[in-house]
XYZ file of C-alpha atoms in Angstrom:
526
model
C -32.582 27.285 38.800
C -33.656 30.465 34.655
C -35.404 32.939 34.396
C -36.984 33.538 31.528
C -37.527 37.583 30.348
C -40.940 38.544 29.661
C -41.351 40.553 26.107
C -41.398 43.468 26.802
C -38.708 43.003 29.598
C -35.023 44.927 28.383
C -32.193 42.741 27.082
C -28.593 42.772 28.407
C -26.839 43.887 24.972
C -24.815 40.721 22.451
C -22.946 42.290 20.598
C -20.892 45.332 21.428
C -20.950 48.904 20.562
C -21.208 49.851 17.300
C -18.204 52.079 17.516
C -15.813 53.761 20.315
C -16.547 57.282 21.886
C -13.442 60.004 20.412
C -9.994 59.240 22.497
C -11.864 56.267 24.269
C -9.909 52.525 22.954
C -12.027 49.942 20.706
C -11.382 47.024 23.172
C -13.466 45.478 20.808
C -10.736 46.195 17.290
C -7.463 46.285 19.858
C -4.898 43.496 19.010
C -3.700 40.114 20.754
C -0.512 41.248 22.844
C 2.685 38.696 22.885
C 2.695 36.513 25.372
C 5.751 36.268 27.165
C 6.948 33.003 25.403
C 5.915 34.232 21.498
C 8.295 37.391 22.841
C 11.076 35.224 23.490
C 10.567 32.563 20.559
C 11.061 35.837 18.568
C 13.492 37.394 19.807
C 15.557 33.795 19.331
C 14.797 33.935 15.737
C 15.635 36.794 15.092
C 19.306 36.473 16.677
C 18.725 33.187 15.018
C 18.490 35.023 11.234
C 20.961 37.387 12.246
C 23.268 35.331 13.101
C 23.402 33.648 10.445
C 23.191 36.975 7.839
C 26.363 37.660 9.093
C 28.104 34.704 9.281
C 27.138 32.685 6.903
C 27.092 32.603 3.613
C 23.560 34.231 1.727
C 22.775 29.903 0.425
C 22.763 29.004 3.130
C 21.870 31.748 5.433
C 18.406 31.190 3.328
C 18.437 28.089 2.962
C 18.769 27.962 6.967
C 16.430 30.624 7.527
C 13.791 29.067 5.780
C 14.253 26.299 8.084
C 13.623 28.643 11.220
C 11.022 30.610 10.004
C 9.105 26.759 9.434
C 10.336 25.557 12.626
C 9.092 28.632 14.979
C 5.550 28.773 12.154
C 5.060 25.337 13.050
C 5.756 25.161 16.495
C 2.976 23.474 18.591
C 3.049 20.433 15.910
C 6.248 20.023 17.206
C 5.323 19.999 20.532
C 3.671 16.768 19.923
C 5.635 13.172 20.404
C 3.655 12.220 17.599
C 5.161 14.486 15.043
C 8.461 13.890 15.208
C 8.354 9.737 14.720
C 6.259 10.681 11.489
C 8.618 13.635 10.521
C 11.472 10.893 11.087
C 9.797 8.182 9.121
C 9.449 10.662 6.008
C 13.210 11.234 6.467
C 13.989 8.206 5.850
C 11.638 7.309 3.368
C 11.463 10.086 0.674
C 14.931 11.583 1.355
C 17.512 9.762 -0.644
C 20.618 8.455 1.770
C 23.919 10.175 1.468
C 22.336 12.027 -1.810
C 21.982 15.287 0.378
C 22.864 17.536 2.727
C 22.013 20.216 4.159
C 23.066 23.244 3.083
C 25.912 24.722 6.571
C 29.651 24.751 5.493
C 31.094 21.773 7.606
C 34.458 19.253 7.317
C 31.162 16.542 6.619
C 27.580 15.764 4.556
C 25.630 17.222 7.575
C 22.832 14.299 5.556
C 19.145 15.266 6.846
C 18.354 11.613 7.999
C 20.770 11.700 10.819
C 19.710 15.023 11.949
C 16.218 14.110 12.776
C 17.706 10.763 13.766
C 19.866 12.791 16.752
C 16.948 15.955 17.315
C 14.122 12.729 17.794
C 16.794 10.730 20.221
C 17.325 14.074 22.578
C 14.110 15.249 22.429
C 13.152 11.195 23.889
C 15.603 11.573 26.011
C 14.436 15.447 27.694
C 11.299 13.665 27.980
C 12.161 10.749 30.232
C 14.404 12.579 32.187
C 11.288 15.669 32.799
C 8.150 14.667 32.269
C 7.007 12.226 35.201
C 4.553 10.545 32.454
C 7.500 9.559 29.523
C 8.134 6.161 31.020
C 10.485 3.790 29.070
C 9.302 1.238 26.508
C 10.672 -2.365 27.277
C 13.080 -2.900 23.806
C 12.458 -6.691 24.275
C 14.781 -6.961 20.896
C 17.671 -5.938 22.429
C 19.320 -9.020 23.494
C 19.266 -9.863 19.746
C 20.240 -5.991 18.520
C 22.751 -5.684 21.567
C 24.823 -9.335 20.271
C 24.970 -8.034 17.060
C 26.762 -4.783 17.782
C 29.141 -6.997 20.596
C 30.158 -9.110 18.062
C 30.814 -5.772 14.993
C 32.607 -3.998 19.013
C 34.518 -7.046 19.536
C 36.155 -7.415 15.458
C 37.095 -4.022 15.936
C 38.963 -4.414 18.827
C 40.595 -7.646 18.275
C 41.902 -5.648 15.216
C 43.089 -2.906 16.290
C 46.371 -3.000 15.553
C 46.212 -4.032 12.514
C 43.398 -1.984 11.744
C 45.205 1.205 13.471
C 48.711 0.778 11.450
C 46.877 0.220 7.702
C 45.758 3.527 8.872
C 41.836 2.203 9.281
C 41.005 2.488 12.512
C 38.877 5.143 11.635
C 36.952 3.745 9.179
C 35.856 1.206 11.400
C 34.893 3.598 13.825
C 33.120 5.096 11.260
C 31.072 1.689 9.920
C 30.030 0.866 14.041
C 28.324 4.008 14.069
C 26.902 3.985 10.936
C 25.730 -0.136 11.479
C 24.667 2.102 15.570
C 21.987 4.392 13.206
C 19.763 1.692 13.531
C 18.971 0.749 16.470
C 19.013 3.890 17.647
C 16.029 4.633 15.864
C 14.426 1.575 17.083
C 15.173 2.688 20.598
C 14.023 6.656 19.843
C 10.692 4.657 17.431
C 10.497 2.644 20.008
C 9.682 5.023 22.415
C 6.986 7.388 20.694
C 5.104 4.074 19.487
C 3.117 3.980 22.556
C -0.556 3.841 22.204
C -2.398 1.705 18.758
C -3.799 4.491 17.551
C -0.448 5.583 16.964
C 0.590 2.096 15.621
C -1.600 2.320 13.038
C -1.281 5.854 11.888
C 2.680 4.714 11.740
C 1.494 1.377 9.319
C -0.952 3.716 7.601
C 2.200 5.982 5.928
C 4.647 2.960 5.702
C 1.544 1.433 3.792
C 0.730 4.112 1.471
C 4.454 5.704 1.249
C 5.000 1.759 -0.395
C 2.241 2.876 -3.189
C 3.981 6.436 -3.110
C 6.945 5.057 -4.229
C 5.743 2.426 -6.345
C 4.572 4.895 -8.581
C 6.731 7.649 -9.344
C 9.091 4.161 -9.775
C 7.252 3.440 -12.672
C 7.284 6.920 -12.951
C 11.348 7.424 -12.565
C 11.761 3.861 -15.629
C 9.603 5.914 -18.221
C 10.181 9.238 -18.510
C 14.230 8.906 -16.552
C 13.145 11.235 -13.878
C 14.104 10.666 -10.744
C 11.625 12.497 -8.567
C 12.867 12.729 -5.612
C 16.589 13.501 -6.874
C 13.823 17.070 -7.564
C 13.818 17.854 -3.779
C 16.904 20.611 -3.902
C 14.115 22.270 -5.836
C 11.429 22.348 -2.650
C 13.589 22.661 -0.090
C 16.640 23.930 1.755
C 19.269 21.055 0.783
C 22.225 20.316 -1.607
C 22.651 17.713 -3.434
C 25.972 15.270 -3.316
C 25.499 13.856 -6.564
C 24.843 13.389 -9.934
C 21.732 10.569 -10.578
C 23.446 6.910 -11.324
C 22.035 5.268 -14.154
C 21.400 1.618 -14.258
C 20.245 -0.450 -17.710
C 18.411 -3.961 -17.528
C 15.628 -5.621 -19.888
C 16.263 -3.027 -22.376
C 15.844 0.189 -20.068
C 16.302 2.195 -17.032
C 16.441 0.113 -13.769
C 14.411 2.624 -11.440
C 16.156 3.863 -8.288
C 13.049 6.009 -5.867
C 14.844 6.617 -3.015
C 17.056 4.028 -2.744
C 20.317 4.423 -2.928
C 20.283 1.018 -5.154
C 17.666 -0.736 -7.932
C 18.554 -3.511 -5.299
C 17.243 -2.004 -2.187
C 14.015 -0.222 -4.119
C 13.561 -3.725 -4.397
C 13.703 -5.211 -1.365
C 12.921 -2.007 0.683
C 9.017 -2.049 -1.167
C 8.680 -6.081 -0.404
C 9.462 -5.269 3.220
C 6.539 -3.218 3.472
C 3.763 -5.956 1.053
C 3.188 -7.573 4.416
C 1.745 -4.602 5.923
C -0.671 -3.567 2.832
C -2.358 -7.364 3.397
C -2.499 -6.779 6.731
C -4.077 -3.007 6.984
C -6.094 -4.969 4.208
C -8.112 -6.470 6.868
C -7.444 -4.470 10.471
C -6.993 -0.737 8.489
C -9.242 1.695 10.646
C -9.976 3.821 6.959
C -12.254 2.446 4.605
C -14.883 1.457 7.314
C -16.562 -1.453 4.516
C -14.749 -4.309 4.557
C -15.117 -4.015 1.009
C -13.817 -1.269 -0.308
C -11.007 -1.548 2.468
C -9.709 -4.843 0.241
C -10.190 -3.005 -3.099
C -8.122 -0.221 -1.408
C -5.317 -2.182 -0.584
C -5.115 -4.150 -3.094
C -5.137 -0.665 -5.141
C -1.739 0.040 -2.178
C -0.065 -2.915 -2.754
C -0.357 -3.304 -6.952
C 0.731 0.448 -7.120
C 4.564 -0.594 -4.573
C 4.502 -4.342 -6.840
C 4.642 -2.113 -10.155
C 7.721 0.025 -7.946
C 9.686 -3.784 -7.249
C 8.438 -3.901 -10.662
C 10.168 -1.032 -12.236
C 13.663 -1.421 -9.793
C 13.981 -4.900 -12.075
C 15.415 -6.981 -8.935
C 15.891 -10.693 -9.802
C 16.935 -9.875 -5.607
C 13.272 -9.434 -5.199
C 11.481 -12.769 -6.340
C 14.052 -14.443 -3.741
C 12.314 -12.429 -1.211
C 8.900 -12.528 -2.215
C 9.187 -15.891 -2.886
C 11.017 -15.892 0.952
C 7.844 -14.897 2.223
C 5.704 -16.561 -0.114
C 7.552 -19.688 1.685
C 6.367 -18.723 5.468
C 2.980 -17.870 4.607
C 2.202 -21.455 3.130
C 4.281 -23.113 6.610
C 2.157 -20.482 9.178
C -0.831 -18.845 6.903
C -1.570 -21.703 4.438
C -5.020 -20.303 3.459
C -3.623 -17.087 3.581
C -0.998 -18.177 1.076
C -3.740 -20.214 -1.477
C -5.233 -16.519 -1.672
C -2.688 -14.903 -2.495
C -1.489 -17.543 -4.732
C -5.530 -16.676 -7.033
C -4.711 -13.708 -6.546
C -1.536 -12.986 -7.550
C -1.264 -15.635 -11.159
C -3.231 -12.710 -12.638
C -1.619 -10.215 -11.665
C 1.837 -12.079 -13.446
C -0.513 -12.705 -16.371
C -1.255 -9.631 -16.872
C 2.937 -7.588 -15.454
C 3.598 -10.760 -18.946
C 0.967 -9.085 -21.347
C 1.993 -4.842 -20.580
C 6.077 -5.586 -20.097
C 6.759 -8.844 -21.193
C 10.638 -7.575 -20.972
C 10.643 -7.214 -17.164
C 8.820 -9.977 -15.959
C 10.515 -11.835 -18.588
C 13.819 -10.578 -16.200
C 12.902 -10.668 -13.484
C 10.573 -14.317 -13.157
C 11.394 -16.035 -16.736
C 15.482 -15.699 -15.878
C 14.667 -18.025 -12.869
C 13.558 -21.072 -15.551
C 16.483 -21.171 -16.837
C 18.968 -22.115 -13.908
C 21.868 -22.697 -16.205
C 21.653 -19.540 -17.211
C 21.546 -17.578 -13.980
C 24.516 -19.791 -12.451
C 26.294 -17.993 -15.218
C 25.810 -14.819 -15.309
C 26.576 -15.112 -11.253
C 30.373 -15.945 -13.159
C 30.632 -13.171 -14.908
C 33.929 -11.282 -14.737
C 35.517 -12.855 -11.723
C 38.462 -10.090 -10.461
C 36.779 -6.674 -11.575
C 33.913 -4.380 -9.552
C 30.432 -5.614 -10.507
C 31.762 -9.006 -10.723
C 28.704 -11.599 -10.386
C 27.697 -13.104 -5.978
C 29.750 -16.809 -7.397
C 32.810 -15.288 -9.481
C 33.395 -13.228 -4.992
C 32.415 -16.737 -3.413
C 35.635 -18.287 -4.186
C 38.286 -15.619 -3.444
C 36.577 -14.163 -0.550
C 35.844 -17.058 1.301
C 40.225 -18.340 0.763
C 40.499 -14.351 2.117
C 37.340 -15.295 5.870
C 39.809 -17.895 5.730
C 42.514 -16.430 6.815
C 40.170 -14.559 9.663
C 38.033 -16.932 9.725
C 36.697 -15.968 13.297
C 36.886 -12.389 14.003
C 37.985 -11.251 9.967
C 39.764 -7.810 9.241
C 37.363 -5.500 11.816
C 33.979 -4.312 10.579
C 35.068 -1.006 8.291
C 38.912 -2.219 7.333
C 36.631 -3.271 3.516
C 36.620 -0.019 1.232
C 34.511 -0.889 -1.252
C 34.081 2.671 -2.511
C 35.841 6.009 -3.321
C 39.989 6.704 -3.795
C 41.226 4.894 -1.070
C 38.895 1.185 -1.308
C 40.556 -2.127 -1.378
C 37.786 -4.163 -1.760
C 35.626 -5.481 -4.335
C 31.693 -5.177 -3.956
C 30.584 -8.829 -2.826
C 27.044 -8.101 -3.988
C 26.217 -10.546 -0.525
C 25.716 -8.991 3.467
C 26.712 -12.412 5.624
C 30.343 -12.692 3.448
C 30.233 -8.921 3.323
C 30.727 -9.674 7.251
C 32.348 -12.783 7.456
C 34.551 -10.570 6.074
C 34.854 -7.571 8.183
C 33.563 -9.678 12.345
C 34.251 -13.593 10.181
C 32.799 -16.414 12.596
C 30.815 -14.308 15.711
C 30.147 -11.603 13.666
C 27.685 -13.997 11.976
C 25.594 -15.431 14.764
C 25.378 -11.792 15.153
C 23.928 -11.375 12.063
C 22.104 -14.320 12.394
C 20.753 -13.789 16.061
C 20.016 -10.307 14.891
C 17.542 -11.205 12.144
C 16.381 -14.963 12.921
C 15.572 -14.183 16.739
C 12.550 -10.999 16.295
C 11.361 -13.493 13.244
C 11.221 -16.426 15.794
C 9.779 -14.310 18.537
C 6.496 -12.552 16.263
C 6.146 -16.514 15.370
C 5.350 -17.211 18.328
C 3.901 -14.712 19.578
C 0.540 -15.344 16.431
C 1.054 -18.385 16.881
C -0.128 -17.979 21.068
C -3.272 -19.175 21.746
C -5.477 -16.011 23.637
C -3.741 -13.900 21.233
C -6.332 -11.444 19.801
C -7.005 -11.716 15.565
C -5.879 -8.997 14.337
C -2.312 -8.807 16.871
C -1.333 -12.047 15.835
C -2.251 -10.675 12.234
C 0.522 -8.242 12.552
C 2.729 -10.043 13.908
C 2.853 -12.114 11.463
C 3.342 -9.797 9.286
C 5.962 -8.217 10.597
C 7.959 -11.467 10.896
C 7.558 -11.675 7.532
C 9.394 -8.974 6.993
C 12.115 -10.004 9.032
C 12.451 -12.544 6.460
C 11.935 -11.040 3.803
C 14.987 -8.344 4.571
C 16.856 -11.896 6.133
C 16.733 -13.240 3.016
C 18.256 -10.201 1.231
C 21.336 -10.301 3.542
C 22.598 -12.840 0.637
C 21.934 -11.044 -2.475
C 23.190 -7.615 -2.011
C 24.837 -5.292 0.979
C 22.462 -5.093 3.193
C 24.435 -2.582 5.948
C 25.909 -0.021 2.775
C 22.752 0.323 2.119
C 21.440 1.985 4.856
C 17.428 2.831 4.605
C 16.192 -1.189 4.476
C 18.539 -1.776 7.619
C 16.484 1.557 9.105
C 13.469 0.929 7.873
C 13.633 -2.948 10.061
C 14.251 -1.030 12.766
C 11.102 0.980 12.196
C 9.536 -2.225 11.763
C 10.642 -4.174 15.357
C 9.755 -0.692 18.005
C 6.433 -1.735 16.046
C 6.413 -5.235 17.029
C 8.753 -4.062 20.363
C 5.313 -2.789 21.050
C 2.781 -5.150 19.837
C 4.616 -8.204 22.495
C 4.561 -5.797 25.383
C 2.129 -3.243 25.227
C -0.546 -4.228 22.398
C -2.747 -6.121 25.687
C -3.784 -2.886 27.370
C -4.557 -1.569 24.803
C -7.312 -4.110 23.582
C -7.899 -4.316 27.513
C -8.783 -1.297 27.425
C -10.993 -1.099 23.641
C -12.859 -4.118 25.710
C -14.218 -2.388 28.206
C -14.743 0.575 26.138
C -16.740 -1.253 23.449
C -18.018 -4.398 25.681
C -21.712 -1.708 28.036
C -21.770 -2.179 31.733
C -23.814 -4.699 33.292
C -27.540 -2.551 33.938
C -28.343 -2.794 38.109
């Protein structure tokens, strides 16, 4: 019932009085009292800061104070699981691995990505144990990942005695721990990726990040300033080592947030299929023409970063991905070819040395092969120069190798050369069994995703995403023959993130599609 007031009727007061009487509290202006949770949180922050000021050197205490204060201020956002997912991905992409450490006095370098992986994994495990709504999500790729790890462990078990006698058992355990970080990221991201909205935001962030990294790489090549090595100026981080310099095609090669120009090129190449997918299926821009133009710009920035790295491995990776597209999606391959040729010609006009180094070397096979035989027996030798001596060593331990971590390629304890070939390195470390595990790790997920993309009844959007993920995995697999992939951990972690999205696609995407269809379909009138 609605009551109407007559014009002459007294109206209720809708505002507080202008001022309270003398001696009476001004309730309108009384400050809000802290809740018990806020009081306890503030007390904990104060205790942590006091302990840090007393027990930690001033520079480290200052960094810790900034981190603790930031965590407390952002506590609302940090209670959401997706926040930890995006923080983890951002640290993996933008904070160079083995370059920075958190300034806490420990006997080892506490790298940011390790902290984020550990914290996010603990949060996921706690939610699985405490929150009834948080159910375990299937990995789908658990079998190939588990088989790969089992072959690595087997190589250490078989070679336990010689590793111990040579003082390399600790190195072997450390190598195994490094290999397990990527599977842990796969598990963590898979448990946090639970809806199509989260997947779309994640893929969009990955693609846009590739464009930003590409632009930063172009700036780095032109100015010799790597912005990713300036993070310690704005964050409480310690730079572990000085910037490296690599020259090719008359200039410096870009490193970006990667450990090496090759790793940067492979990282950006793996992000290219995501941009192609989003050009058609992104939620923004909404107009199809605007969306395609926008992601054409995103892909152009990403490929500029590939060019700034000046890596022939990138050409091989792009070629492998294009070949898969030509076989399974010929119409898309023709479109990409038509768009790619003018871009290549424009690049040749703008920077002929770079394009000549990347593409022209493949047009002269004799010179290309000769370049791979340079400096045999020395650090930095060509890949083919290392092939014969490495094969001779592999034949001495053909099945289980000498154990993961037995070859030390950097530092004062180095006992082997850098091979620039992960397959050959795995053959030496873990033998033929390890190479089989590596093949299973890469080939099985790619085949599963391709089968899903070609399966009848799969929505076109999901089929396109499955094909994009499979293309990225194939590109990573092609790169394994041309650089030490597990030594450059960033691309390995990106592979884990993409496989986590693929696991969601194979298990949960159909449920989201059914919900979307139910929402979009109008109910029938009675």
